[in-house]
Short mmCIF file of C-alpha atoms and ligand atoms in Angstrom, two decimals:
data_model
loop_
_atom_site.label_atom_id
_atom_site.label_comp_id
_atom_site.label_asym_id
_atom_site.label_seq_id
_atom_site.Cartn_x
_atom_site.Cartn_y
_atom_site.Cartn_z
CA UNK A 940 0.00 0.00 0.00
CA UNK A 941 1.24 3.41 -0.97
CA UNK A 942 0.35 6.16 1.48
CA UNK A 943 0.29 9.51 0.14
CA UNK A 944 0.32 8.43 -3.18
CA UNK A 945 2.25 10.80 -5.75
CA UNK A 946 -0.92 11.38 -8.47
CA UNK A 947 -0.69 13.96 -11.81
CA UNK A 948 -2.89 16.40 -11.97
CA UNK A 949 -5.23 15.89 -14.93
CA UNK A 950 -3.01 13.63 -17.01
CA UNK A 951 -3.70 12.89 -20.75
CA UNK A 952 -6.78 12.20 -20.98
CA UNK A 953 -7.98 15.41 -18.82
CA UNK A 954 -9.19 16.00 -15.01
CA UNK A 955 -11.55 13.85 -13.82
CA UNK A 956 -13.15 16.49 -11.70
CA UNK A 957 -12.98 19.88 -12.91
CA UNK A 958 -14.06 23.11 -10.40
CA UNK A 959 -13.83 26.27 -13.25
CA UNK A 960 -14.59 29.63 -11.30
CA UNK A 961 -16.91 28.96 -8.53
CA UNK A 962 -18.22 31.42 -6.21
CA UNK A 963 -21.22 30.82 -3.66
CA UNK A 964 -22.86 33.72 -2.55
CA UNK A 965 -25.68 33.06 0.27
CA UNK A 966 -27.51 36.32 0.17
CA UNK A 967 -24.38 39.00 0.49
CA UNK A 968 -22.48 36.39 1.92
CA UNK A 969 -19.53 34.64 -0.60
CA UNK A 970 -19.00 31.28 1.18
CA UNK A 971 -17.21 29.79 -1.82
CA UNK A 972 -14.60 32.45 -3.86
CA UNK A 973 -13.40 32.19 -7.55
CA UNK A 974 -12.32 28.58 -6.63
CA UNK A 975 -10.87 26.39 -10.38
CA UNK A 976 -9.51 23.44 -9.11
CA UNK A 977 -8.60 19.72 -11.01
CA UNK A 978 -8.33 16.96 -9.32
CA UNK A 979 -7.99 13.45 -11.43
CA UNK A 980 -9.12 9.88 -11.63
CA UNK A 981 -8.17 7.86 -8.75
CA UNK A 982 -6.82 10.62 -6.35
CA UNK A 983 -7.73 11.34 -3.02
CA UNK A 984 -8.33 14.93 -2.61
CA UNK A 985 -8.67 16.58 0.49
CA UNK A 986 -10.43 19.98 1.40
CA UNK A 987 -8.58 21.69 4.36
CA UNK A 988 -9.63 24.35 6.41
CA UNK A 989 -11.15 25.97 9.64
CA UNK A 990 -14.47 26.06 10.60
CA UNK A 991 -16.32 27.76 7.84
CA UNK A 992 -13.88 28.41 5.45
CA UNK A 993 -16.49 26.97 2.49
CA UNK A 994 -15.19 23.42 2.23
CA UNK A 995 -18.63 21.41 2.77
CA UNK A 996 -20.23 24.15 0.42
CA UNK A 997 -17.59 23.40 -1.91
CA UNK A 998 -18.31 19.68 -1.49
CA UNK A 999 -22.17 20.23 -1.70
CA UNK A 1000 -21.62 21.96 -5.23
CA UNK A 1001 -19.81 18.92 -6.44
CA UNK A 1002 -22.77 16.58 -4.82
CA UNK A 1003 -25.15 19.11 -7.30
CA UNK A 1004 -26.96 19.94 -3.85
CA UNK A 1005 -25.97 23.39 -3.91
CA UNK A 1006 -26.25 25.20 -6.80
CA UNK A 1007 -23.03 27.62 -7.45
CA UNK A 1008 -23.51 31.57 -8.17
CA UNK A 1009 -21.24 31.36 -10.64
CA UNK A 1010 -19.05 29.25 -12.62
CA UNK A 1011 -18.82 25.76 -13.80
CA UNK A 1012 -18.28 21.96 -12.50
CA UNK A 1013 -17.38 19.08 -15.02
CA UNK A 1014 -17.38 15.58 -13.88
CA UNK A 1015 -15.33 12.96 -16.70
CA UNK A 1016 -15.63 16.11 -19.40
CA UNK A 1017 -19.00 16.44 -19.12
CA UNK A 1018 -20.59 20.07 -17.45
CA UNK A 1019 -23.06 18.72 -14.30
CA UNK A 1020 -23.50 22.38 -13.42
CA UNK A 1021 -27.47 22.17 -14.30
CA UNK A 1022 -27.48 18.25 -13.34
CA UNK A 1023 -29.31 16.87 -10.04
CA UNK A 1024 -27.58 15.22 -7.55
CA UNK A 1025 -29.53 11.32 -7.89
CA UNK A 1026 -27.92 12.18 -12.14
CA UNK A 1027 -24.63 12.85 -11.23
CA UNK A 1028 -21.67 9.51 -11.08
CA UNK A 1029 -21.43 10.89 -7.54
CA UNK A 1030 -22.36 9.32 -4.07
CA UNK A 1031 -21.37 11.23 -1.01
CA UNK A 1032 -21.01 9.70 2.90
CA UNK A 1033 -22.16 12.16 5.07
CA UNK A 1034 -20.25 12.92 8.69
CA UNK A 1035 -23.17 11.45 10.64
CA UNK A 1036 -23.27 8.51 8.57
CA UNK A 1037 -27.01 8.71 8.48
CA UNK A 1038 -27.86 4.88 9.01
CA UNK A 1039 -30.89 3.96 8.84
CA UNK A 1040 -31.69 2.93 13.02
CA UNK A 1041 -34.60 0.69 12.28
CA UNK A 1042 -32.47 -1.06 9.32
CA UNK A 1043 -29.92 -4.12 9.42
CA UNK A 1044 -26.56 -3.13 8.35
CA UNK A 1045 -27.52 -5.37 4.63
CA UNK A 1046 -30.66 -3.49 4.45
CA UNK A 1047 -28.66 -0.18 5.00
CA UNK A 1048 -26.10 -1.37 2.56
CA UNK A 1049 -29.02 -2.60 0.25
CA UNK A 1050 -30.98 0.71 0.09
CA UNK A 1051 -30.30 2.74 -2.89
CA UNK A 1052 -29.80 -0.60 -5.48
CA UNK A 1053 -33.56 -1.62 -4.22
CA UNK A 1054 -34.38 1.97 -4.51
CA UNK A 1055 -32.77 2.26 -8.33
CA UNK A 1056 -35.15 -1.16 -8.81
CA UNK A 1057 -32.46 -3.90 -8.53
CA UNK A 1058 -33.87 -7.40 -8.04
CA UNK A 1059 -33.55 -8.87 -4.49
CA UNK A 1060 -31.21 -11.37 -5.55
CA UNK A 1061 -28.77 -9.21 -7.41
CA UNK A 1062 -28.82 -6.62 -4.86
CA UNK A 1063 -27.80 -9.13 -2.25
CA UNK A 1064 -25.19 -10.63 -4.02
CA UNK A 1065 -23.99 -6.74 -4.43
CA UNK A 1066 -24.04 -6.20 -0.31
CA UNK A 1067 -22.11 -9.18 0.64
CA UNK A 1068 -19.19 -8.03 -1.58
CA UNK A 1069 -19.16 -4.46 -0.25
CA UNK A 1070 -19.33 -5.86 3.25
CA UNK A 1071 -16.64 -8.56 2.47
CA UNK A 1072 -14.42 -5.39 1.29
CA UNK A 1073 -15.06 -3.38 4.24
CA UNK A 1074 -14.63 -6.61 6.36
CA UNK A 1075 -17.98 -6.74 8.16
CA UNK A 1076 -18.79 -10.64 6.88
CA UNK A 1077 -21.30 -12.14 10.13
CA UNK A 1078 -22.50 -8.65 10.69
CA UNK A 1079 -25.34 -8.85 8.19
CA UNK A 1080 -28.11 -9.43 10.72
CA UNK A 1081 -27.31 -6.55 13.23
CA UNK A 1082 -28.42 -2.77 13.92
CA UNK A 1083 -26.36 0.15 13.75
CA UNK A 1084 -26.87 0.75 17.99
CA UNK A 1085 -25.34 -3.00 18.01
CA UNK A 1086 -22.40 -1.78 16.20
CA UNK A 1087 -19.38 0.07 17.39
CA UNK A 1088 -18.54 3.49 15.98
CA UNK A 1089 -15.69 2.29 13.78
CA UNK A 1090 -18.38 -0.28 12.21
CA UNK A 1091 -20.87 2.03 11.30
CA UNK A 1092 -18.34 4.17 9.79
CA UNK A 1093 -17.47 0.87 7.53
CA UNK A 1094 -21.36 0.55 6.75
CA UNK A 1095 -21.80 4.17 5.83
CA UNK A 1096 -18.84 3.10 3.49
CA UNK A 1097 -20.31 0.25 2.13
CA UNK A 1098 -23.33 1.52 1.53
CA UNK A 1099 -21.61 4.79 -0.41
CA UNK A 1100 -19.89 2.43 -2.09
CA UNK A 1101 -22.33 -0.31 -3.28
CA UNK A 1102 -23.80 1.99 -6.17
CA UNK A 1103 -20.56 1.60 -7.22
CA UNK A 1104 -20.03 5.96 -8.01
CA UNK A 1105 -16.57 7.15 -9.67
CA UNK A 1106 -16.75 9.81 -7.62
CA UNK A 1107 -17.22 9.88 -3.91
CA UNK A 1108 -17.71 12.38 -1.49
CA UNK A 1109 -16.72 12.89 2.33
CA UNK A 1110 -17.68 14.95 4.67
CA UNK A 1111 -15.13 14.15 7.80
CA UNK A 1112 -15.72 10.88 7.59
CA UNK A 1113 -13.83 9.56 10.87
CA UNK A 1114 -14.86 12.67 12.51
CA UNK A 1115 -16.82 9.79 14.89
CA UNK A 1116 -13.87 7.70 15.52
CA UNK A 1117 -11.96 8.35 18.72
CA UNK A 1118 -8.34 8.55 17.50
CA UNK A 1119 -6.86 5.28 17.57
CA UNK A 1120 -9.45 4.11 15.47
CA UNK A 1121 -9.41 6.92 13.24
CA UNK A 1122 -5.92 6.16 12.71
CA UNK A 1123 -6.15 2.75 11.49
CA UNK A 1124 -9.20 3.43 9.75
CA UNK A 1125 -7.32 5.99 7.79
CA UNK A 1126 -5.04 3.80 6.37
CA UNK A 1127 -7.78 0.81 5.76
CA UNK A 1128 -9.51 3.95 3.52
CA UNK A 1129 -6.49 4.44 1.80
CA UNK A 1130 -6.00 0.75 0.74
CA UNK A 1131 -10.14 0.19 -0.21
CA UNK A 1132 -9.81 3.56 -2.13
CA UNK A 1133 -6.83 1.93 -4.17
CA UNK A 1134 -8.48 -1.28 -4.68
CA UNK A 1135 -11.57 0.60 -6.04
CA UNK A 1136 -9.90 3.00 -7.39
CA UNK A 1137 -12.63 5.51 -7.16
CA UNK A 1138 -11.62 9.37 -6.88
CA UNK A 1139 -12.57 10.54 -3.21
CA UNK A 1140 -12.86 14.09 -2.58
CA UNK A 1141 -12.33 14.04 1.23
CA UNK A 1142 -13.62 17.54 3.38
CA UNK A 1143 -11.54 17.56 6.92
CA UNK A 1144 -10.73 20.37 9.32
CA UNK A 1145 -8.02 17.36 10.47
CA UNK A 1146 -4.45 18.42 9.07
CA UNK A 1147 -3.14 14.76 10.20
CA UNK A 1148 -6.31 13.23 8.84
CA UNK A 1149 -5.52 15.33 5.59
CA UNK A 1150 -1.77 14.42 5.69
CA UNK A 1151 -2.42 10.85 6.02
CA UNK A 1152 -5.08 10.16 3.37
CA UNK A 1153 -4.37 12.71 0.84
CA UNK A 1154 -2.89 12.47 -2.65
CA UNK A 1155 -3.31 16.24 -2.59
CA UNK A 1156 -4.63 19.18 0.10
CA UNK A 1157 -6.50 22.17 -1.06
CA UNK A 1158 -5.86 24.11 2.05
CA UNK A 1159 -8.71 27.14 2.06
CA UNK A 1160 -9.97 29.95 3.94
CA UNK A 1161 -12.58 32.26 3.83
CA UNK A 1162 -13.93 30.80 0.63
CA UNK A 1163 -10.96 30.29 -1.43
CA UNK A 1164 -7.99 28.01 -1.94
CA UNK A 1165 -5.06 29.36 -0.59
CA UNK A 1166 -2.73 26.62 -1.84
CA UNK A 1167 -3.05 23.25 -3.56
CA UNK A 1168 -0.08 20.41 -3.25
CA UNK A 1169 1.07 17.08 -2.18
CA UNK A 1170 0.91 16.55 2.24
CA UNK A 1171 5.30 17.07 1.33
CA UNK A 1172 4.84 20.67 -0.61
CA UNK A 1173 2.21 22.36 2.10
CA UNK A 1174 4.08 21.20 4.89
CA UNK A 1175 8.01 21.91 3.73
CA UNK A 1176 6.69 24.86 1.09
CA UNK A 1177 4.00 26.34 2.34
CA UNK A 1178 3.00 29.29 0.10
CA UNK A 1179 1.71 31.72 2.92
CA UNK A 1180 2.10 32.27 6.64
CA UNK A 1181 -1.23 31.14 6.66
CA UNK A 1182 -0.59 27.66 5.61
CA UNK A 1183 2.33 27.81 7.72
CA UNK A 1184 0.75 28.25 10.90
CA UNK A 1185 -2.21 26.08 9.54
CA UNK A 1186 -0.36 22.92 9.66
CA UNK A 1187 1.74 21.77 11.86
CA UNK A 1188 3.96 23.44 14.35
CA UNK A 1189 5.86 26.19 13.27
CA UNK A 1190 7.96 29.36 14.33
CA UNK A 1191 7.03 32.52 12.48
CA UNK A 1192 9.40 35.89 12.45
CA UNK A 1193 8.47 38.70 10.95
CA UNK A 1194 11.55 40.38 9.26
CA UNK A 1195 13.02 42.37 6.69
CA UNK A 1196 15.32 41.48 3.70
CA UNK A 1197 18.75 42.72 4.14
CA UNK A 1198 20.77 40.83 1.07
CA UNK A 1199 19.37 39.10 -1.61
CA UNK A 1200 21.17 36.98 -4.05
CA UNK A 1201 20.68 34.44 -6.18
CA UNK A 1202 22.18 31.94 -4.08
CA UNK A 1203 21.48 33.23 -0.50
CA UNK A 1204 19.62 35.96 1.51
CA UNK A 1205 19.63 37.33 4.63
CA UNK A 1206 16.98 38.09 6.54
CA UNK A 1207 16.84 40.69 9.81
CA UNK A 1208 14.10 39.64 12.85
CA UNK A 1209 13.99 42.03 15.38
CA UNK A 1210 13.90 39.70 18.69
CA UNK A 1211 15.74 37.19 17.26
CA UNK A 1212 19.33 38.56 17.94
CA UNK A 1213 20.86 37.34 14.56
CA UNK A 1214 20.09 37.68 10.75
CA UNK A 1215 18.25 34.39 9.83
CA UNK A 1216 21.02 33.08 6.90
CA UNK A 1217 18.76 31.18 4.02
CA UNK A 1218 20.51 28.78 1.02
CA UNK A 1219 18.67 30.35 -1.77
CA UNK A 1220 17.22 33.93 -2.82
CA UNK A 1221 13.85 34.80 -2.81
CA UNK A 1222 13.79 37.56 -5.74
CA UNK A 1223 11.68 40.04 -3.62
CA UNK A 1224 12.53 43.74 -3.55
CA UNK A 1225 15.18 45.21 -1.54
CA UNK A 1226 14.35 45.87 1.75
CA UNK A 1227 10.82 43.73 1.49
CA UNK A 1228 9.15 42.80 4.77
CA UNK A 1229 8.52 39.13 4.91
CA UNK A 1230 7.57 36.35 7.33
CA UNK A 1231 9.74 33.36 7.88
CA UNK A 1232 8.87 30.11 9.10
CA UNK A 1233 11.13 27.39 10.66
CA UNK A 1234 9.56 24.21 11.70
CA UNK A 1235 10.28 23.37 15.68
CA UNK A 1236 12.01 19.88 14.50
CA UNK A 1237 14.36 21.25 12.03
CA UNK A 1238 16.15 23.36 15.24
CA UNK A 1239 18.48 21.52 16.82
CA UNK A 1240 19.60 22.59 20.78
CA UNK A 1241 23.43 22.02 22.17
CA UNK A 1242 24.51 22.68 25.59
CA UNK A 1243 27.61 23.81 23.82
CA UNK A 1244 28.07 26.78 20.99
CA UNK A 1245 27.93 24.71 17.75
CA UNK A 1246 30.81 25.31 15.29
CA UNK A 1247 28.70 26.63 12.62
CA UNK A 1248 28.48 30.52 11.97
CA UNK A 1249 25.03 31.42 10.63
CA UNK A 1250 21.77 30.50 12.38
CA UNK A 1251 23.06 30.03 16.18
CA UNK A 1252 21.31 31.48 19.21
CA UNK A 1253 21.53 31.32 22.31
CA UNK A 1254 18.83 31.21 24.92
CA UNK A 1255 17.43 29.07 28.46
CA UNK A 1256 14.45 26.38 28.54
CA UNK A 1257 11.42 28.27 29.63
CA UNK A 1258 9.52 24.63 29.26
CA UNK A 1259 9.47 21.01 28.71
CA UNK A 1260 7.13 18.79 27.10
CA UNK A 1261 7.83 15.47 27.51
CA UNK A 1262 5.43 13.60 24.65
CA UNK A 1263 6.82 9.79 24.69
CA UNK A 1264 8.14 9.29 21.36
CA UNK A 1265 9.64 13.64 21.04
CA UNK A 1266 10.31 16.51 23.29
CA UNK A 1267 9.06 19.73 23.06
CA UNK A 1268 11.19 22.24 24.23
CA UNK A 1269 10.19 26.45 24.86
CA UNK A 1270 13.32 28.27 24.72
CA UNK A 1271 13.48 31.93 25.59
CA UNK A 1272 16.30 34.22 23.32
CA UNK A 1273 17.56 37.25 25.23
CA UNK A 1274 15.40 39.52 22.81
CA UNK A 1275 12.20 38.25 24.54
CA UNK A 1276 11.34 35.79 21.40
CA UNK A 1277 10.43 32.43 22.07
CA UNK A 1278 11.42 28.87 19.52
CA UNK A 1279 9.28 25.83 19.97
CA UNK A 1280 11.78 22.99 19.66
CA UNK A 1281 10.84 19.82 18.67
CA UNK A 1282 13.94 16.76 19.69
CA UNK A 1283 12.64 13.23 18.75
CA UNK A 1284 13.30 10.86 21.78
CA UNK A 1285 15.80 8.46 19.67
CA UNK A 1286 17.30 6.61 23.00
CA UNK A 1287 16.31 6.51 26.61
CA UNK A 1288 19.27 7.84 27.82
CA UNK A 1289 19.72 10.69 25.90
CA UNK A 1290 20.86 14.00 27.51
CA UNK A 1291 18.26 15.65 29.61
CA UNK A 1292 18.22 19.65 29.38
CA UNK A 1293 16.87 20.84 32.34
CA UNK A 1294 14.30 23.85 32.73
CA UNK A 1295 16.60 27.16 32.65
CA UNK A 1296 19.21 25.95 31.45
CA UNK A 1297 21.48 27.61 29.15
CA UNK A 1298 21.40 26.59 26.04
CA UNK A 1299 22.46 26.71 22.09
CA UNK A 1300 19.77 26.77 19.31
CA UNK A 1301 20.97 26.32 15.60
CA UNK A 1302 19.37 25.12 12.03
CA UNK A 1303 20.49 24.90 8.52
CA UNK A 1304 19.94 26.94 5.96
CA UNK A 1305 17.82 24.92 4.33
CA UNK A 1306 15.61 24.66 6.91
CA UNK A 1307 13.61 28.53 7.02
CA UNK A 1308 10.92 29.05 4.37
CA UNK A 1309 10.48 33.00 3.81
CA UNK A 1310 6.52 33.76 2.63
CA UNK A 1311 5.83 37.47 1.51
CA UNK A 1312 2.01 37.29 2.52
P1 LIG B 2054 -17.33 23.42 9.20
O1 LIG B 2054 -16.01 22.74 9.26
O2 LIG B 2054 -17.64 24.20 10.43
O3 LIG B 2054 -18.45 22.54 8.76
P2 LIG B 2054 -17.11 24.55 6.50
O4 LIG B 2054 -15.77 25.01 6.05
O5 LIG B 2054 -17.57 23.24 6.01
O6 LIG B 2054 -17.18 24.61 8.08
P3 LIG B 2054 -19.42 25.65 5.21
O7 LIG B 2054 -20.45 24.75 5.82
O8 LIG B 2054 -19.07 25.43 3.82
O9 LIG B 2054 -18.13 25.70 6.12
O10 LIG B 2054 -19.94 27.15 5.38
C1 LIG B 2054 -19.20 28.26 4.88
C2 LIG B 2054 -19.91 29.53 5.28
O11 LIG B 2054 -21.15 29.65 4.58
C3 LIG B 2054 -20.25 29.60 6.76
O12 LIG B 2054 -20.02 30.92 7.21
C4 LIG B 2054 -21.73 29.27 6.82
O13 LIG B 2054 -22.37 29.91 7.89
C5 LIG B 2054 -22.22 29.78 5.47
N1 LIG B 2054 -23.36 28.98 4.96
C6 LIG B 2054 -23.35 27.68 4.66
N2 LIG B 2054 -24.56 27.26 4.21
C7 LIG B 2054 -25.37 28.36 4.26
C8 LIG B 2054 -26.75 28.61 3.92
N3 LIG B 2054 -27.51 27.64 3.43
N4 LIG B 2054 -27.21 29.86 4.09
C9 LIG B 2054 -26.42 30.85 4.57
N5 LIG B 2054 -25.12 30.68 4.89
C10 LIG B 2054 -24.59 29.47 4.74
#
């Protein structure tokens, strides 16, 4: 199983889904902004954001439940814009899973092929495969209250699946699960989605959920899509400070751009103490005011002053997080600014820093990403 799978966007024969200049406008409100997005056959796609930033609009407009204000959505080349949702190659799994209570799981599964007028015996046949894929075999019989949370996610799956759509749409769909479970479950998604091979467009507020699943993240806010890339590009090249603070841990600086060449700049952050030294230019004006962003497990801490010259500070541990498998570490500079460090707990035994203590904070140059906005 490939996590995280590496998928082109479009590809020969076209996008499989394509979102051309959408806008949603409820009254004077625009919950979905100018969004064009592709996304192709067989990926996972996941819509990341904060609590109303437009992504279950966006998803409801793909469904056809919501009709957008403007602009276009073609499913497999074709425009659905005008189409109704029951037309559309398109099934979508709602967050509550929306079992039926007085159903058996087959009858849940069974619904909407008895609905479309599939015999008894055909439909059946149908149901036992989709629960043999989503490994709920013996659970025929039983009602969703008899069934853990984990199990009626896998029913809700089944029966979004049965019907057999090329698309599929879901809204947080182990938002249920406690996390344990939603961790496995996220890679038993994964491995179904590949054997089916159906395109899932996936709507979380979750960044790990998103990171885990996703072939690609749409990361948006306030109605549009700030940045679209593989779980690798948002999180090492995030476009904005936005996304930078969005996922993950991170430590932002505001600064100003001192020297800017092709194969370096230098960038000055009042608070810091020293220029923050970066391997590659950033083309920007002279002088520019940008934001940089180092990630707390790319610093590294010494008790002694390491032997490189650019990117050292110096500073005491103002706290210590002790997580099991990493450390997280507050350390306070002399200007008043203070780094999250992140140390992964490699051995038992390594060296303990204690809380006050002095110490040395350094990165590489590879390690800052400067974002102008
Ligand atoms: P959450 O994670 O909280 O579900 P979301 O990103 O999915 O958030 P949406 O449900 O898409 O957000 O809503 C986006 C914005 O549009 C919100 O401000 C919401 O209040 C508004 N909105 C959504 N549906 C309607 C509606 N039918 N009428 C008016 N406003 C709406």
């Amino acid at each position: 199983m490939t996590v995280n799978p590496v998928q082109s966007n479009g590809g020969a024969s076209g996008p499989y889904v394509r979102i051309d200049g959408v806008t949603k406008r409820f009254g004077d409100f625009e919950a979905v902004s100018h969004v064009s997005l592709d996304i192709a056959q067989g990926e996972i796609f996941c819509l990341l954001g904060g609590s109303g930033c437009g992504k279950t609009t966006l998803l409801r407009i793909l469904a056809g439940f919501e009709t957008p204000s403007a602009g276009s959505i073609f499913i497999d080349g074709v425009d659905v814009t005008a189409v109704p949702p029951y037309e559309r190659p398109v099934n979508m799994m709602f967050q509550s899973y929306a079992l039926f209570p007085h159903m058996t799981v087959a009858q849940n599964v069974a619904f909407g092929l008895r609905q479309d007028g599939v015999s008894k015996a055909a439909a059946a046949e149908r149901v036992n495969e989709m629960l043999a894929m989503v490994q709920l075999e013996g659970y025929e019989g039983r009602k969703p209250h008899q069934l853990s949370g984990g199990q009626r996610q896998r029913v809700a799956l089944a029966r979004a699946l049965v019907k057999r759509p090329k698309l599929l749409l879901l809204d947080e769909p182990l938002g249920a699960l406690d996390k344990k479970l939603r961790e496995r479950t996220q890679f038993e998604l994964v491995k179904l989605q590949e054997r089916l091979g159906v395109t899932f467009v996936i709507v979380t507020h979750d960044q790990e959920e998103a990171m885990t699943l996703a072939s690609r993240i749409g990361v948006m806010r306030s109605g549009e899509i700030l940045q679209v890339g593989s779980p690798t590009d948002i999180y090492e090249f995030p476009n904005s400070r936005y996304v930078a603070d969005f996922i993950g841990s991170v430590n932002l600086f505001d600064g100003q751009l001192v020297v800017d060449e092709p194969d370096h700049c230098r960038i000055a952050c009042a608070g810091l103490g020293v220029d923050i030294f970066v391997d590659h230019g950033v083309s920007a004006a002279p002088g520019a005011k940008v934001s940089v962003a180092l990630r707390p497990e790319k610093i590294r801490l010494a008790r002694e002053r390491p032997e490189q010259r650019e990117n050292v500070v110096m500073g005491s541990v103002s706290g210590i997080a002790y997580l099991g498998d990493s450390t997280r570490f507050l350390v306070l500079l002399e200007g008043g600014t203070q780094l999250q460090v992140t140390r992964p707990n490699f051995d038992r035994h390594d060296e303990h820093l204690e809380d006050n203590e002095v110490v040395w904070a350094c990165w590489d140059a590879g390690s800052p990403i400067v974002v102008s906005r």
